Coordinates of C-alpha atoms and ligand atoms in Angstrom, one line a residue:
Chain A
M1 CA 44.7 64.7 133.5
G2 CA 42.2 61.7 132.6
K3 CA 38.8 62.5 131.3
T4 CA 35.5 61.1 132.5
L5 CA 33.0 59.9 129.8
V6 CA 31.1 63.2 129.5
E7 CA 34.4 65.1 129.3
K8 CA 35.8 62.8 126.6
I9 CA 32.5 63.1 124.5
L10 CA 32.1 66.8 124.9
S11 CA 35.7 67.4 124.1
N12 CA 35.4 65.4 120.9
K13 CA 32.1 67.2 119.9
S14 CA 33.4 70.7 120.8
G15 CA 36.9 70.3 119.4
T16 CA 38.2 71.8 122.8
D17 CA 39.6 70.5 125.9
A18 CA 36.2 70.1 127.8
V19 CA 36.9 70.0 131.5
A20 CA 34.3 70.0 134.3
G21 CA 33.0 73.4 135.2
G22 CA 33.8 74.9 131.9
I23 CA 31.5 75.7 128.9
A24 CA 31.5 73.6 125.7
I25 CA 29.8 74.6 122.6
A26 CA 29.3 71.1 121.0
K27 CA 28.0 69.7 117.6
V28 CA 24.6 68.0 118.1
D29 CA 24.1 64.6 116.6
V30 CA 20.4 64.0 117.4
A31 CA 17.8 66.5 118.2
F32 CA 14.1 66.0 119.1
V33 CA 10.9 67.3 120.3
Q34 CA 7.6 65.5 121.1
D35 CA 4.2 66.7 120.8
G36 CA 4.0 68.6 124.2
T37 CA 7.0 70.5 123.8
G38 CA 7.3 70.5 119.7
P39 CA 4.6 73.1 119.0
L40 CA 6.5 75.7 121.3
A41 CA 9.8 74.8 119.6
V42 CA 8.2 75.4 116.4
R43 CA 7.0 78.9 117.3
Q44 CA 10.5 79.8 118.6
F45 CA 12.0 78.4 115.5
D46 CA 9.9 80.7 113.4
E47 CA 10.3 83.5 116.0
A48 CA 14.1 83.4 115.8
G49 CA 13.6 83.8 112.1
F50 CA 15.3 80.2 111.2
A51 CA 14.4 78.8 107.7
K52 CA 16.4 75.5 107.9
V53 CA 17.2 72.6 110.1
A54 CA 21.0 71.7 110.0
N55 CA 20.6 68.0 110.2
P56 CA 16.9 66.9 109.0
D57 CA 17.8 63.1 109.0
K58 CA 18.5 63.2 112.7
S59 CA 16.0 65.8 113.8
I60 CA 12.7 64.1 114.8
L61 CA 9.3 65.3 115.8
F62 CA 7.6 62.6 118.1
L63 CA 3.9 62.3 118.2
D64 CA 3.8 60.0 121.6
H65 CA 2.5 62.0 124.6
A66 CA -1.0 62.5 123.3
A67 CA -1.2 59.7 120.8
P68 CA -4.0 59.2 119.6
S69 CA -4.9 62.8 120.2
P70 CA -7.6 62.9 122.8
N71 CA -9.0 66.3 121.7
Q72 CA -9.2 69.1 119.1
Q73 CA -6.4 71.2 120.7
L74 CA -3.8 68.4 120.7
S75 CA -5.0 67.4 117.1
N76 CA -4.2 70.9 115.9
D77 CA -0.7 70.7 117.6
H78 CA -0.1 67.4 115.8
M79 CA -1.1 69.1 112.4
L80 CA 1.5 71.8 113.3
L81 CA 4.1 69.3 113.8
R82 CA 3.3 67.4 110.6
Q83 CA 3.5 70.7 108.8
F84 CA 6.9 71.5 110.2
S85 CA 8.2 68.4 109.0
K86 CA 6.8 68.8 105.5
N87 CA 8.4 72.3 105.5
T88 CA 11.9 71.4 106.8
G89 CA 12.3 67.7 106.0
V90 CA 12.8 66.8 109.7
Q91 CA 11.4 63.1 110.5
L92 CA 8.1 62.7 111.8
S93 CA 7.3 59.9 114.2
E94 CA 3.6 59.4 113.9
V95 CA 0.9 58.3 116.3
G96 CA 1.5 54.8 117.3
E97 CA 5.2 54.5 116.5
G98 CA 6.0 54.8 120.2
V99 CA 7.9 56.8 123.0
C100 CA 10.5 59.1 121.8
H101 CA 13.2 57.7 123.8
Q102 CA 12.6 54.1 123.0
I103 CA 12.7 55.1 119.3
V104 CA 15.8 57.0 119.7
A105 CA 17.4 53.9 121.3
E106 CA 16.1 51.9 118.4
S107 CA 17.1 54.0 115.6
Y108 CA 19.2 57.0 116.4
A109 CA 21.5 57.1 119.4
S110 CA 25.2 55.9 119.0
P111 CA 28.2 55.9 121.2
G112 CA 29.9 59.2 121.3
D113 CA 26.8 61.1 120.2
V114 CA 25.5 64.3 121.7
V115 CA 21.7 63.9 122.0
V116 CA 19.4 66.6 122.9
G117 CA 15.7 66.5 123.4
A118 CA 13.0 68.7 124.6
D119 CA 12.0 66.2 127.1
S120 CA 13.8 65.6 130.4
H121 CA 14.1 61.7 130.0
T122 CA 16.5 62.3 127.0
V123 CA 19.0 61.0 129.4
T124 CA 17.8 57.4 128.4
A125 CA 20.3 57.5 125.3
G126 CA 23.2 57.7 128.0
A127 CA 22.9 54.0 128.1
F128 CA 24.9 54.1 124.7
S129 CA 27.7 56.2 126.0
A130 CA 26.0 59.3 124.5
V131 CA 26.0 62.8 126.2
A132 CA 22.0 62.9 126.2
T133 CA 20.1 65.4 128.1
G134 CA 16.8 67.1 128.2
M135 CA 16.3 70.7 127.5
G136 CA 13.4 73.1 126.7
S137 CA 11.7 73.9 123.5
T138 CA 13.7 77.0 122.7
D139 CA 17.0 75.3 123.2
I140 CA 15.9 72.6 120.9
A141 CA 14.7 74.8 118.3
V142 CA 18.1 76.6 118.3
A143 CA 20.0 73.3 118.3
M144 CA 17.8 72.0 115.3
A145 CA 18.7 75.2 113.4
L146 CA 22.3 75.7 114.2
G147 CA 23.2 71.9 114.7
K148 CA 25.0 72.8 118.0
T149 CA 24.2 73.8 121.6
W150 CA 26.2 75.0 124.7
F151 CA 26.9 72.9 127.9
R152 CA 28.2 73.6 131.1
V153 CA 30.5 70.5 131.6
P154 CA 29.3 68.8 134.5
E155 CA 31.4 67.1 137.3
T156 CA 30.8 63.4 137.5
Y157 CA 29.8 61.1 140.3
K158 CA 31.0 57.5 139.6
I159 CA 28.4 54.9 140.6
V160 CA 30.1 51.6 141.1
V161 CA 27.7 48.6 141.5
N162 CA 29.1 45.1 142.1
G163 CA 27.6 41.7 142.7
K164 CA 24.7 40.0 141.8
F165 CA 21.0 41.0 142.0
Q166 CA 18.8 38.6 144.2
K167 CA 15.9 36.8 142.7
G168 CA 13.0 39.1 142.0
V169 CA 15.4 42.3 141.8
Y170 CA 16.0 44.4 138.7
P171 CA 17.9 47.3 137.3
K172 CA 14.6 49.3 138.2
D173 CA 15.2 48.5 141.9
L174 CA 18.8 49.5 141.7
I175 CA 17.9 53.0 140.4
L176 CA 15.0 53.4 142.8
H177 CA 17.5 52.4 145.5
L178 CA 20.1 55.0 144.4
I179 CA 17.7 57.7 144.0
G180 CA 16.3 57.0 147.7
M181 CA 19.9 57.1 148.8
I182 CA 21.1 60.3 147.3
G183 CA 17.8 62.3 147.0
A184 CA 15.7 63.8 144.1
D185 CA 18.4 66.8 144.1
G186 CA 21.4 64.5 145.0
A187 CA 23.0 64.8 141.9
T188 CA 21.8 68.2 140.4
Y189 CA 23.8 69.5 137.6
K190 CA 26.2 66.3 137.8
A191 CA 26.8 63.5 135.4
L192 CA 26.4 60.1 136.7
E193 CA 28.8 57.3 135.4
F194 CA 27.8 53.8 136.1
A195 CA 30.5 51.1 136.4
G196 CA 31.4 47.8 138.2
D197 CA 30.7 44.3 137.4
T198 CA 26.9 44.5 137.7
I199 CA 26.8 47.1 135.2
D200 CA 29.1 45.1 132.9
A201 CA 26.8 42.1 133.0
M202 CA 23.8 44.2 132.5
S203 CA 21.7 44.1 129.3
M204 CA 21.2 47.2 127.2
V205 CA 17.5 47.1 128.2
G206 CA 18.7 47.4 132.0
R207 CA 20.9 50.2 131.3
L208 CA 18.2 52.1 129.4
T209 CA 16.0 51.9 132.6
I210 CA 18.9 53.3 134.8
A211 CA 20.0 56.1 132.4
N212 CA 16.4 57.1 131.8
M213 CA 15.9 57.8 135.6
A214 CA 19.3 59.6 136.1
V215 CA 17.2 62.9 135.8
E216 CA 15.3 61.8 138.8
A217 CA 18.3 62.4 141.0
G218 CA 18.6 65.7 139.3
A219 CA 21.5 64.7 136.9
K220 CA 22.3 66.2 133.6
V221 CA 23.3 62.9 132.1
G222 CA 23.6 59.1 133.1
L223 CA 26.4 57.4 131.1
F224 CA 27.7 53.9 130.5
A225 CA 30.9 53.1 128.8
S226 CA 30.1 51.2 125.5
D227 CA 31.1 47.5 125.4
E228 CA 30.1 44.4 123.7
T229 CA 26.5 44.6 125.0
T230 CA 26.2 47.9 123.3
R231 CA 27.6 46.7 120.1
D232 CA 25.4 43.6 120.1
Y233 CA 22.4 45.7 120.6
L234 CA 23.4 48.0 117.7
I235 CA 24.0 45.0 115.5
K236 CA 20.4 43.7 116.3
Q237 CA 19.1 47.2 115.5
G238 CA 20.8 47.0 112.2
R239 CA 23.3 49.7 113.2
G240 CA 26.3 47.8 114.2
D241 CA 28.6 50.0 112.1
S242 CA 27.8 53.0 114.4
Y243 CA 29.6 51.1 117.3
V244 CA 32.7 52.9 118.8
A245 CA 34.3 51.8 122.2
I246 CA 34.3 54.5 124.7
A247 CA 35.7 54.2 128.2
P248 CA 36.6 56.8 130.7
D249 CA 40.3 57.2 131.3
A250 CA 41.7 55.4 134.2
D251 CA 42.9 58.6 136.0
A252 CA 39.6 60.4 135.3
V253 CA 38.6 62.8 138.3
Y254 CA 35.2 62.1 140.0
E255 CA 33.6 64.5 142.5
R256 CA 32.3 61.6 144.2
V257 CA 32.2 57.8 144.1
I258 CA 29.2 55.9 145.5
E259 CA 29.6 52.2 145.8
I260 CA 26.6 49.8 145.9
D261 CA 26.4 46.2 146.5
A262 CA 23.9 44.7 144.1
G263 CA 23.3 41.7 146.5
T264 CA 21.8 43.7 149.1
I265 CA 19.1 45.5 147.1
E266 CA 15.5 44.3 147.5
P267 CA 12.4 45.0 145.5
T268 CA 11.9 48.7 145.9
V269 CA 9.2 51.2 145.6
S270 CA 8.7 54.9 145.5
K271 CA 5.9 56.1 147.5
P272 CA 3.8 59.4 146.7
H273 CA 4.6 62.1 145.7
T274 CA 8.5 62.0 145.1
V275 CA 10.8 59.4 143.4
D276 CA 13.2 59.6 146.5
N277 CA 10.5 58.6 149.0
T278 CA 11.5 55.1 148.7
A279 CA 10.7 52.0 150.7
L280 CA 10.9 48.2 150.2
A281 CA 7.8 46.4 148.4
K282 CA 7.7 43.9 151.4
E283 CA 6.9 46.9 153.8
L284 CA 4.0 48.2 151.7
G285 CA 1.7 45.1 151.6
D286 CA -1.2 47.0 153.1
V287 CA -1.4 49.4 150.2
K288 CA -4.3 48.6 147.9
I289 CA -4.2 49.5 144.3
Q290 CA -6.9 50.2 141.7
Q291 CA -4.6 50.4 138.7
V292 CA -1.3 48.8 137.5
F293 CA 0.4 50.5 134.7
M294 CA 3.1 49.0 132.7
G295 CA 5.0 50.8 130.1
T296 CA 6.7 54.0 129.3
C297 CA 10.4 54.9 128.5
T298 CA 11.3 53.5 131.7
N299 CA 10.0 49.8 131.5
G300 CA 8.0 49.4 128.5
R301 CA 10.4 47.1 126.7
L302 CA 10.2 43.5 125.5
N303 CA 12.2 42.2 128.6
D304 CA 9.6 43.9 130.8
F305 CA 6.8 42.3 129.2
A306 CA 8.6 38.9 129.3
V307 CA 9.2 39.4 133.2
A308 CA 5.4 40.4 133.6
A309 CA 4.2 37.7 131.3
G310 CA 6.3 35.2 133.3
I311 CA 4.7 36.3 136.5
L312 CA 1.1 36.5 135.2
K313 CA 0.9 33.3 133.1
G314 CA -2.1 31.2 134.0
K315 CA -3.0 33.8 136.6
K316 CA -5.7 36.8 136.6
R317 CA -5.5 40.3 137.8
H318 CA -7.3 41.0 141.1
A319 CA -10.8 42.0 140.4
D320 CA -10.2 45.4 141.8
T321 CA -7.1 46.3 140.1
R322 CA -7.1 47.4 136.4
L323 CA -4.0 46.2 134.5
L324 CA -2.9 48.6 131.8
I325 CA 0.0 47.8 129.2
A326 CA 1.5 50.2 126.8
P327 CA 4.4 48.9 124.7
A328 CA 7.2 51.5 124.4
S329 CA 7.2 51.2 120.6
R330 CA 5.5 49.5 117.7
K331 CA 8.5 47.2 117.5
V332 CA 8.2 46.2 121.2
L333 CA 4.4 45.5 120.6
S334 CA 5.2 43.5 117.4
D335 CA 7.8 41.5 119.2
A336 CA 5.7 41.0 122.4
I337 CA 3.0 39.7 120.1
A338 CA 5.4 37.3 118.5
A339 CA 6.6 36.0 121.8
G340 CA 3.2 35.2 123.1
Y341 CA 3.6 37.8 126.1
I342 CA 0.7 40.0 125.0
Q343 CA -1.5 37.0 124.8
T344 CA -0.5 36.0 128.2
L345 CA -1.2 39.6 129.4
L346 CA -4.6 39.7 127.8
D347 CA -5.4 36.3 129.3
A348 CA -4.5 37.6 132.7
G349 CA -7.0 40.6 132.3
A350 CA -5.0 43.2 130.7
T351 CA -5.9 46.2 128.6
I352 CA -3.5 46.7 125.8
M353 CA -2.9 50.5 124.9
P354 CA -1.3 51.8 121.7
P355 CA 2.4 52.2 121.8
G356 CA 3.2 55.7 123.3
C357 CA 3.3 57.6 126.7
A358 CA -0.2 56.4 127.4
A359 CA -1.2 56.9 130.9
C360 CA 2.2 58.2 132.2
V361 CA 1.6 62.2 131.9
G362 CA -2.1 62.6 132.5
V363 CA -3.2 63.6 129.1
H364 CA -5.4 60.7 128.2
Q365 CA -6.0 57.1 128.9
G366 CA -5.9 55.8 132.3
I367 CA -6.4 58.8 134.5
L368 CA -7.0 57.9 138.0
G369 CA -10.2 58.7 140.0
D370 CA -10.1 60.7 143.3
G371 CA -8.2 58.9 146.0
E372 CA -7.2 56.0 143.7
V373 CA -3.8 54.4 143.9
C374 CA -1.8 53.4 140.9
L375 CA 1.4 51.1 140.9
S376 CA 3.5 52.4 137.7
T377 CA 6.6 51.2 135.9
A378 CA 7.2 54.6 135.0
N379 CA 9.8 57.2 136.4
R380 CA 7.7 60.0 138.2
N381 CA 5.1 59.8 140.8
F382 CA 4.7 63.6 141.4
K383 CA 1.4 64.8 142.6
G384 CA -0.9 65.3 139.7
R385 CA 1.4 63.5 137.2
M386 CA -1.3 61.0 136.0
G387 CA -3.9 63.8 135.6
N388 CA -5.5 63.9 138.9
P389 CA -3.8 65.8 141.8
D390 CA -6.2 63.7 144.3
S391 CA -4.5 60.3 143.5
Y392 CA -1.4 58.5 144.4
I393 CA 1.4 57.1 142.4
Y394 CA 3.8 54.3 143.5
L395 CA 6.7 53.5 141.2
A396 CA 8.2 50.0 140.9
S397 CA 9.7 47.4 138.5
P398 CA 7.7 45.2 136.0
A399 CA 8.1 42.3 138.4
T400 CA 6.7 44.1 141.5
A401 CA 3.9 45.5 139.2
A402 CA 3.0 42.1 137.8
A403 CA 2.9 40.5 141.3
S404 CA 0.9 43.4 142.7
A405 CA -1.7 43.0 139.7
I406 CA -2.5 39.5 141.0
T407 CA -2.8 40.4 144.6
G408 CA -4.4 43.8 144.2
R409 CA -2.1 45.4 146.9
I410 CA 1.8 46.3 146.6
T411 CA 3.4 42.8 146.6
D412 CA 7.0 41.8 146.7
P413 CA 7.5 39.6 143.5
R414 CA 9.2 37.1 145.6
E415 CA 6.0 36.4 147.3
V416 CA 4.2 35.1 144.2
V417 CA 7.2 33.4 142.1
Chain B
M1 CA 15.0 97.6 141.2
L2 CA 12.2 95.0 141.4
K3 CA 9.5 95.4 143.9
G4 CA 6.9 93.1 145.1
Q5 CA 5.4 90.6 147.6
A6 CA 6.8 87.2 148.3
H7 CA 4.5 84.2 147.6
K8 CA 5.9 81.1 149.6
F9 CA 6.2 77.6 148.5
G10 CA 7.8 74.4 149.7
S11 CA 10.5 72.2 148.3
D12 CA 10.3 69.9 145.2
I13 CA 7.8 72.2 143.4
S14 CA 7.7 70.0 140.2
T15 CA 6.7 71.3 136.7
D16 CA 3.7 69.1 137.1
L17 CA 2.7 71.2 140.0
I18 CA 3.4 74.3 138.0
A19 CA 1.8 73.3 134.7
P20 CA -0.2 70.4 135.3
G21 CA -0.5 67.4 132.7
R22 CA -4.3 67.8 132.5
Y23 CA -4.0 71.1 130.9
F24 CA -1.5 69.8 128.3
H25 CA -4.1 70.7 125.5
L26 CA -3.6 74.2 126.5
R27 CA 0.1 74.4 125.9
S28 CA -0.6 76.3 122.6
N29 CA -2.8 78.7 124.4
L30 CA -0.4 80.2 127.0
P31 CA -2.7 82.9 128.3
E32 CA -5.3 80.2 129.2
L33 CA -2.5 77.8 130.7
A34 CA -1.2 80.7 132.9
K35 CA -4.6 80.8 134.6
H36 CA -3.5 77.5 136.2
V37 CA 0.0 78.4 137.1
L38 CA 1.1 76.6 140.2
E39 CA -2.5 75.3 140.7
D40 CA -1.5 72.0 142.2
A41 CA 0.9 73.6 144.6
D42 CA -1.5 76.5 145.8
P43 CA -4.8 76.6 143.8
E44 CA -5.1 80.5 145.0
F45 CA -2.0 81.4 143.5
A46 CA -3.1 82.4 140.1
S47 CA -6.0 84.5 141.2
I48 CA -3.9 86.6 144.0
V49 CA -0.5 87.0 142.4
K50 CA 0.1 90.5 141.2
S51 CA 2.5 92.0 138.5
G52 CA 6.0 92.3 140.0
D53 CA 5.5 89.8 142.8
F54 CA 7.9 86.9 143.7
V55 CA 7.6 83.2 144.0
V56 CA 9.8 82.1 147.0
A57 CA 10.6 78.4 147.5
D58 CA 12.6 76.1 149.2
S59 CA 15.0 73.7 147.4
N60 CA 14.8 71.8 144.1
F61 CA 12.3 74.2 142.4
G62 CA 11.2 73.1 138.9
L63 CA 12.3 69.4 139.2
G64 CA 10.7 67.1 136.5
S65 CA 9.7 67.6 133.0
S66 CA 11.5 69.7 130.7
R67 CA 8.3 71.6 129.8
E68 CA 9.4 75.4 129.2
H69 CA 5.7 76.3 129.6
A70 CA 6.5 76.1 133.3
P71 CA 8.7 79.2 133.5
I72 CA 6.8 80.9 130.6
I73 CA 3.5 80.9 132.5
I74 CA 5.2 81.8 135.8
K75 CA 6.5 84.9 133.9
M76 CA 3.1 85.5 132.3
A77 CA 1.5 85.6 135.7
G78 CA 3.4 88.8 136.2
V79 CA 6.1 87.1 138.5
A80 CA 9.3 89.3 138.3
A81 CA 11.7 86.5 139.7
V82 CA 11.7 83.0 141.5
L83 CA 13.9 82.8 144.5
A84 CA 14.8 79.3 145.9
K85 CA 17.6 77.6 147.7
S86 CA 18.1 75.6 144.7
F87 CA 16.6 74.8 141.4
A88 CA 16.4 71.7 139.0
R89 CA 18.8 72.3 136.2
I90 CA 16.4 72.1 133.1
F91 CA 14.0 74.7 134.8
F92 CA 16.9 77.0 135.6
R93 CA 18.2 76.9 132.0
N94 CA 14.7 77.2 130.6
A95 CA 14.0 80.1 132.9
I96 CA 17.0 82.0 131.6
N97 CA 16.0 81.2 128.0
V98 CA 12.5 82.9 128.4
G99 CA 13.9 85.8 130.3
L100 CA 12.8 84.9 134.1
P101 CA 15.3 85.7 136.6
V102 CA 16.2 82.7 138.8
L103 CA 17.9 83.6 142.2
I104 CA 19.5 81.2 144.4
C105 CA 19.5 82.4 148.1
D106 CA 18.7 81.5 151.6
T107 CA 14.7 81.8 151.4
D108 CA 14.1 80.4 154.9
Q109 CA 14.3 84.1 156.1
I110 CA 11.6 85.4 153.8
G111 CA 7.9 85.2 155.1
Q112 CA 4.7 84.6 153.2
G113 CA 3.8 88.2 151.9
D114 CA 6.7 90.0 152.9
E115 CA 7.6 93.0 150.8
L116 CA 10.8 92.4 148.7
E117 CA 12.9 94.5 146.8
V118 CA 15.6 92.8 144.5
D119 CA 18.5 94.6 142.9
L120 CA 19.4 92.1 140.0
A121 CA 22.6 94.0 139.1
A122 CA 24.0 94.3 142.7
G123 CA 22.8 90.8 143.7
I124 CA 20.8 92.1 146.8
I125 CA 17.5 91.0 148.2
K126 CA 15.9 93.3 150.8
D127 CA 13.1 92.2 152.7
K128 CA 11.3 95.3 154.0
T129 CA 8.9 93.5 156.2
N130 CA 11.5 92.0 158.4
G131 CA 14.4 94.4 157.6
I132 CA 16.6 91.5 156.4
E133 CA 19.0 92.0 153.5
L134 CA 20.0 88.9 151.5
T135 CA 22.5 88.1 148.8
F136 CA 22.0 85.5 145.9
S137 CA 24.6 83.6 143.9
K138 CA 25.6 85.2 140.8
I139 CA 24.0 83.8 137.6
P140 CA 26.6 82.0 135.7
E141 CA 28.3 84.2 133.1
A142 CA 27.2 82.4 130.0
M143 CA 23.6 82.6 131.1
L144 CA 23.6 86.2 132.0
K145 CA 24.7 86.9 128.6
I146 CA 21.4 85.2 127.5
L147 CA 19.2 86.8 130.3
D148 CA 20.4 90.2 129.5
E149 CA 19.2 90.0 125.9
G150 CA 15.8 88.9 127.3
G151 CA 16.1 85.2 126.4
L152 CA 17.5 82.8 124.0
V153 CA 15.5 83.8 121.0
P154 CA 16.4 87.5 121.2
Y155 CA 20.1 86.5 122.0
I156 CA 20.2 84.3 118.7
K157 CA 18.5 86.9 116.6
K158 CA 21.2 89.5 117.7
H159 CA 24.3 87.3 117.6
G160 CA 23.3 84.6 115.2
D161 CA 25.4 82.0 117.1
F162 CA 26.4 81.1 120.6
K163 CA 29.2 83.6 121.5
L164 CA 29.4 82.6 125.1
Ligands
SF4_1 S1 6.6 57.7 128.8 FE1 6.2 59.1 130.5 S2 8.3 59.9 131.2 FE2 8.6 58.8 129.1 S3 8.7 60.2 127.7 FE3 6.6 59.6 127.8 S4 5.5 60.9 129.3 FE4 7.7 61.2 129.6

């Protein structure tokens, strides 16, 4: 019987015939924690009596969620992680380097890998044809120590997307559309496998955005076959030799096949307080926004700022709307400066924040006031997510975010370009 | 046999509602963090929950971030088990890893404040208040092995490896 991507990769990494529904104990290629989940992982590592990390070169501690640290407690957590790195030789990604998932994409994940992180958006690396999934601190502590973890091999939903996006429509709109369609628990415990000519033509950056949000439908992984686009991206990162072609078998068994015509998708927005609460941007023109936040592991990449700068060039943010920009990594910031995007955004009235999670998770920077509304390019709009349970978060693409920053209300980008 | 009162919650109780990001700085101080457990879903919960009580929710409990602090502080608050129609997968796995039983059952029939008796081994929930008896789906075998040892750390300490 043919295999899906997840069955193929887990078979290879477990040395067994991994079939949906079974258990696979797989070798872990990349394991990481961040500053919110890392301190607990370190304590569990010690508690379990481990002394050594199996693969320190590909085990990483990221200081990204509270970076730079806003208070004493989190500064002490950062110290704990720095010390753990010194003791064990694992990699440390310091304050200002960027969001874990972006750096994993830039420097660590390769096709066929098993990537596990103590962060739910670890699924992002699925864009490389990796089995990448989020777990808790204890699971990652054990995975780092033993160099392996256990999986229930998930059943797969094949998402087939064909056709061309309309002007003003981006991969973010596609994934919001899909989540709106199947629901926030529509793919719980499942793998999503993306295919079709829209996906074949899509950049790695677009695939990363989509894989990133697989977890918002409850999925364990969101996978793409690797192809020339994957290879080119790896070559640009100086990691071309890690490329392997991986595709599902033609007779792979899928639990469900969902077909989407990309040409019918319009700029889409998730309304508070769940990601599956979607509507079209053009229906929400009455919603005034006090803050636009552009960044995160979903849409904080160079192409995202290129789109935003294209829309905001020569324009100004609305007087009542703050515009916060957080590049996902130091490299993204550096490239965006070189390309002139940062200057354009500054001229439009933006505030540039250090690379990292910034305002995404309510720890520091950009916390909303009571009753305020934010339009964010992130992946989650749960109540309280950005630090204030009495505030409202809408999610959209960088194009919709840029257009809305100009008008001060939720705006379909086709209105302004 | 576990005995306690039901505290009802709706669907889509995210880890942001359980362990809000604004208390991020308390993650290395779990007893303090536990004082805010489920605060954004029910601000009263932490002050009224008693040891042995149950969290009883609708579907997709624990969606969102991978923060293991969420099941840990539910357990620290004294909650004996979480009952829901369905769970988000990372939360489910984390709960098992920290030794918090998570039971999938039809929670519609349980009322706020109902007195429950849960027999983990037999897979039966008795609602003493309305006299109804419910069954819950079996916890997958691999996870039961971890739960039986009290969580993943004690499991690994005993077995040294995954023997699932
Ligand atoms: S950017 Fe947001 S979603 Fe991504 S890892 Fe950071 S906090 Fe999580």
